[in-house]
PDB file of C-alpha atoms in Angstrom:
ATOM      1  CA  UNK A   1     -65.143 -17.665  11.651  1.00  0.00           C
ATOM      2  CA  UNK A   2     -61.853 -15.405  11.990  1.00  0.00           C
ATOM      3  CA  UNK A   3     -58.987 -17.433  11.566  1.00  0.00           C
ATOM      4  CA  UNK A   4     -55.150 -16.177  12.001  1.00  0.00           C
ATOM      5  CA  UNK A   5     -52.212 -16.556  10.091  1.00  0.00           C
ATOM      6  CA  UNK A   6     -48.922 -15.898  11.660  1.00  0.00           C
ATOM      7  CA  UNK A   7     -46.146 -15.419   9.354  1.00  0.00           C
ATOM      8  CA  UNK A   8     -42.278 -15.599  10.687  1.00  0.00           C
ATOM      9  CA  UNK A   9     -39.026 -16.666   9.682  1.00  0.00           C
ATOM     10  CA  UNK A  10     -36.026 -18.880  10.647  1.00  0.00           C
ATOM     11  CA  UNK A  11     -32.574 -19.518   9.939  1.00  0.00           C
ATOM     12  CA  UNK A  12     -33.233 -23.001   8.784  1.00  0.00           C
ATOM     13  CA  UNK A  13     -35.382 -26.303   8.863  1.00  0.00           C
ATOM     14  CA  UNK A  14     -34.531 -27.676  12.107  1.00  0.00           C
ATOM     15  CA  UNK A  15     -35.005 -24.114  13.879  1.00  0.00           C
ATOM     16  CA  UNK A  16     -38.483 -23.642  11.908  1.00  0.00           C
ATOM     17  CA  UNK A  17     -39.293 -27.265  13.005  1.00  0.00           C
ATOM     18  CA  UNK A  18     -38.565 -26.775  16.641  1.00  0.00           C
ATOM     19  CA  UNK A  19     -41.001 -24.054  16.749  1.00  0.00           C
ATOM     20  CA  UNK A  20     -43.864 -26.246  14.775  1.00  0.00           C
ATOM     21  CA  UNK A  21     -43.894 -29.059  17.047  1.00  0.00           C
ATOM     22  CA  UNK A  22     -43.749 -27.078  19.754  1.00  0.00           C
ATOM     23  CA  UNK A  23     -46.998 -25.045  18.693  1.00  0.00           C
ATOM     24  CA  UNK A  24     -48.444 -28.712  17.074  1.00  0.00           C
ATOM     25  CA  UNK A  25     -48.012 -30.585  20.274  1.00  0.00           C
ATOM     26  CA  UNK A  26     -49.356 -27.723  22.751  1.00  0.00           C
ATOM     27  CA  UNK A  27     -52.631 -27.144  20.040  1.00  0.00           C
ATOM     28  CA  UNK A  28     -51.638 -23.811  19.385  1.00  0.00           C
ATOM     29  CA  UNK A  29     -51.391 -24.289  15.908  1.00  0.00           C
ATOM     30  CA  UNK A  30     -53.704 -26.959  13.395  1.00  0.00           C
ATOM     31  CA  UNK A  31     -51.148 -26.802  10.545  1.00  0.00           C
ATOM     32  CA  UNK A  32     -47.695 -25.311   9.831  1.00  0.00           C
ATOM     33  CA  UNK A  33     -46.483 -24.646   6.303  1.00  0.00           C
ATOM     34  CA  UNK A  34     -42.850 -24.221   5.499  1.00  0.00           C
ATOM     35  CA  UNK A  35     -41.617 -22.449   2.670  1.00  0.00           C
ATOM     36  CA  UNK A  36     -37.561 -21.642   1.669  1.00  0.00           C
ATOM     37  CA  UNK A  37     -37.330 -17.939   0.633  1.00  0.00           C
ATOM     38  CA  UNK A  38     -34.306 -15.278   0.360  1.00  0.00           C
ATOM     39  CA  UNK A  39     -34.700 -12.171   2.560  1.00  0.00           C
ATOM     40  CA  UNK A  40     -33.254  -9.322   1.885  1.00  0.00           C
ATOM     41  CA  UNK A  41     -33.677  -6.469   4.926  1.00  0.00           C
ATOM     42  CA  UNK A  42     -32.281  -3.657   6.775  1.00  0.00           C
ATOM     43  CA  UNK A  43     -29.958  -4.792   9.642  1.00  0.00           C
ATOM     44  CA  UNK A  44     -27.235  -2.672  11.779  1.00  0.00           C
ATOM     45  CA  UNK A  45     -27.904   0.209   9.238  1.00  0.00           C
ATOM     46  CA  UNK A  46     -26.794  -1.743   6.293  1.00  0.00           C
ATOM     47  CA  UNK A  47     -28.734  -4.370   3.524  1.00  0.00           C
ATOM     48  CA  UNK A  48     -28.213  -8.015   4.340  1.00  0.00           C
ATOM     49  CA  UNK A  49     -29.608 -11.100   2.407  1.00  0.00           C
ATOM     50  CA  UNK A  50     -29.913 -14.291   4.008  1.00  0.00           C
ATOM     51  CA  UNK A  51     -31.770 -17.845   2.992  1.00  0.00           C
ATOM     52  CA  UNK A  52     -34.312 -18.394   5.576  1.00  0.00           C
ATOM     53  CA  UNK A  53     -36.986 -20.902   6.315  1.00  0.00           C
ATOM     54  CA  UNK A  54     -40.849 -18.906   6.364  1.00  0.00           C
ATOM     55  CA  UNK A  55     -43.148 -20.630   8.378  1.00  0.00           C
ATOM     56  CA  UNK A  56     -46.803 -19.682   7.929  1.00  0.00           C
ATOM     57  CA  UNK A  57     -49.101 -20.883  11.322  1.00  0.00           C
ATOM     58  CA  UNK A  58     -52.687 -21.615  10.973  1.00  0.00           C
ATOM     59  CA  UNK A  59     -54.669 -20.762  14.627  1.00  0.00           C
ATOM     60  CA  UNK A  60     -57.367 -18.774  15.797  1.00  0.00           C
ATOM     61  CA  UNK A  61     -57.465 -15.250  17.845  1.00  0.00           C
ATOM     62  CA  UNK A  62     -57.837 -17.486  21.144  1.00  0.00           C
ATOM     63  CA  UNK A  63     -53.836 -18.488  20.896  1.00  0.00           C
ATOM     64  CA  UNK A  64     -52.474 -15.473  19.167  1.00  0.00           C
ATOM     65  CA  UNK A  65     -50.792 -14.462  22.645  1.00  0.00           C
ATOM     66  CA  UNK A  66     -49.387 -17.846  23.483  1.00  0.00           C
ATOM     67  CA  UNK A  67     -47.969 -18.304  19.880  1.00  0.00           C
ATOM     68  CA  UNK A  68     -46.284 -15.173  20.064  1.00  0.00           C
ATOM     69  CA  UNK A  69     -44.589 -16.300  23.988  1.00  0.00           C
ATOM     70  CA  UNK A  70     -43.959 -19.982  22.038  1.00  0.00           C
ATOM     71  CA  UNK A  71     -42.613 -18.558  19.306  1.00  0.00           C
ATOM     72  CA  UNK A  72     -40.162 -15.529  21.244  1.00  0.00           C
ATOM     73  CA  UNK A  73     -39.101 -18.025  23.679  1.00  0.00           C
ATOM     74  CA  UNK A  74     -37.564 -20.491  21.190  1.00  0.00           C
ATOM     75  CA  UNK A  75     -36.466 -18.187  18.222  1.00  0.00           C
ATOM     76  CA  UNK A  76     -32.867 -17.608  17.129  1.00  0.00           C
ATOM     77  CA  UNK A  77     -33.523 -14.474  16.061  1.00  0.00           C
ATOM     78  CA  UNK A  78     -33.229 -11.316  18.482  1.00  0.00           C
ATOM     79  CA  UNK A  79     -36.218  -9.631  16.524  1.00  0.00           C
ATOM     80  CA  UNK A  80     -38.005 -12.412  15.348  1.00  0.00           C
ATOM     81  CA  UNK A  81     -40.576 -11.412  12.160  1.00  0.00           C
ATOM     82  CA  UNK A  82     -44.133 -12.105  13.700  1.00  0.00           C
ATOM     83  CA  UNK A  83     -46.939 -10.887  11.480  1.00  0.00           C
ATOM     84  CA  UNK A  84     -50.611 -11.422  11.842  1.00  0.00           C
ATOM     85  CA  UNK A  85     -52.949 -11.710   8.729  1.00  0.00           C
ATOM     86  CA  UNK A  86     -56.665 -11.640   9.711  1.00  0.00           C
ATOM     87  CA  UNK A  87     -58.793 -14.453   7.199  1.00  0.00           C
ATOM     88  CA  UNK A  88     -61.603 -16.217   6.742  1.00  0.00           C
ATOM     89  CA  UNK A  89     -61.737 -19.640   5.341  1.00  0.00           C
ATOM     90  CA  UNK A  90     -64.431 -22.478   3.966  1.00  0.00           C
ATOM     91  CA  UNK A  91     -65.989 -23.516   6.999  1.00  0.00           C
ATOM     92  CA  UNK A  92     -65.216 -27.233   6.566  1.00  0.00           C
ATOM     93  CA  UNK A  93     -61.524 -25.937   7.254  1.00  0.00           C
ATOM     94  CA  UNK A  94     -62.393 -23.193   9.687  1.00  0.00           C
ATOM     95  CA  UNK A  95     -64.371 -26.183  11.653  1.00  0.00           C
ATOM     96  CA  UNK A  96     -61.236 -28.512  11.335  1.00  0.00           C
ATOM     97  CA  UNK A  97     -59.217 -25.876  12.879  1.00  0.00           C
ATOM     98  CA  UNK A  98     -60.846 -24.953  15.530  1.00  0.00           C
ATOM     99  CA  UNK A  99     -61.797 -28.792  16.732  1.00  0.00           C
ATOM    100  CA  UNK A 100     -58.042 -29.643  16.347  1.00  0.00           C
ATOM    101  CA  UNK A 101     -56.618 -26.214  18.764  1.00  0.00           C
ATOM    102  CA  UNK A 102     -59.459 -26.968  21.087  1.00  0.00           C
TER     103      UNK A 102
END
């Protein structure tokens, strides 16, 4: 079973945990892992660095197209980083997933 990982940042914890509960609460998501990194990017023609909150979303092909509408809708971010990694998984876990986003 394909399952999707969709990888994007926020400017901080409660920003990154607006967007989870969002995607929790509408079953878009099964799990959300948060993870504090340092970016450093390409902004206005210059390098910026900036601590940011990476969220990594756990869902299926099925809700791809709503997470990304979820996830535009309520990001602080003008260009928010959405980026889709294509896995497989155990099926125990691939099972879990898909009878929690059902």
């Amino acid at each position: 079973m394909e399952l999707v990982l969709v990888i994007t940042t926020e400017a901080n914890f409660a920003n990154a945990e607006l967007i989870a509960n969002k995607l929790l609460k509408e079953k878009l998501a099964a799990c959300i892992s948060f993870k504090d990194i340092r970016s450093y990017y390409w902004w206005n023609n210059q390098i910026e660095n900036s601590n940011e909150v990476q969220l990594v979303i756990k869902t299926n092909k099925d809700k791809l197209d709503q997470i990304v509408k979820s996830i535009k809708n309520l990001h602080s971010y003008k260009t928010p980083e959405l980026i889709f990694l294509y896995a497989t998984s155990e099926t125990n876990y691939a099972r879990w997933l898909q009878d929690v986003i059902q």
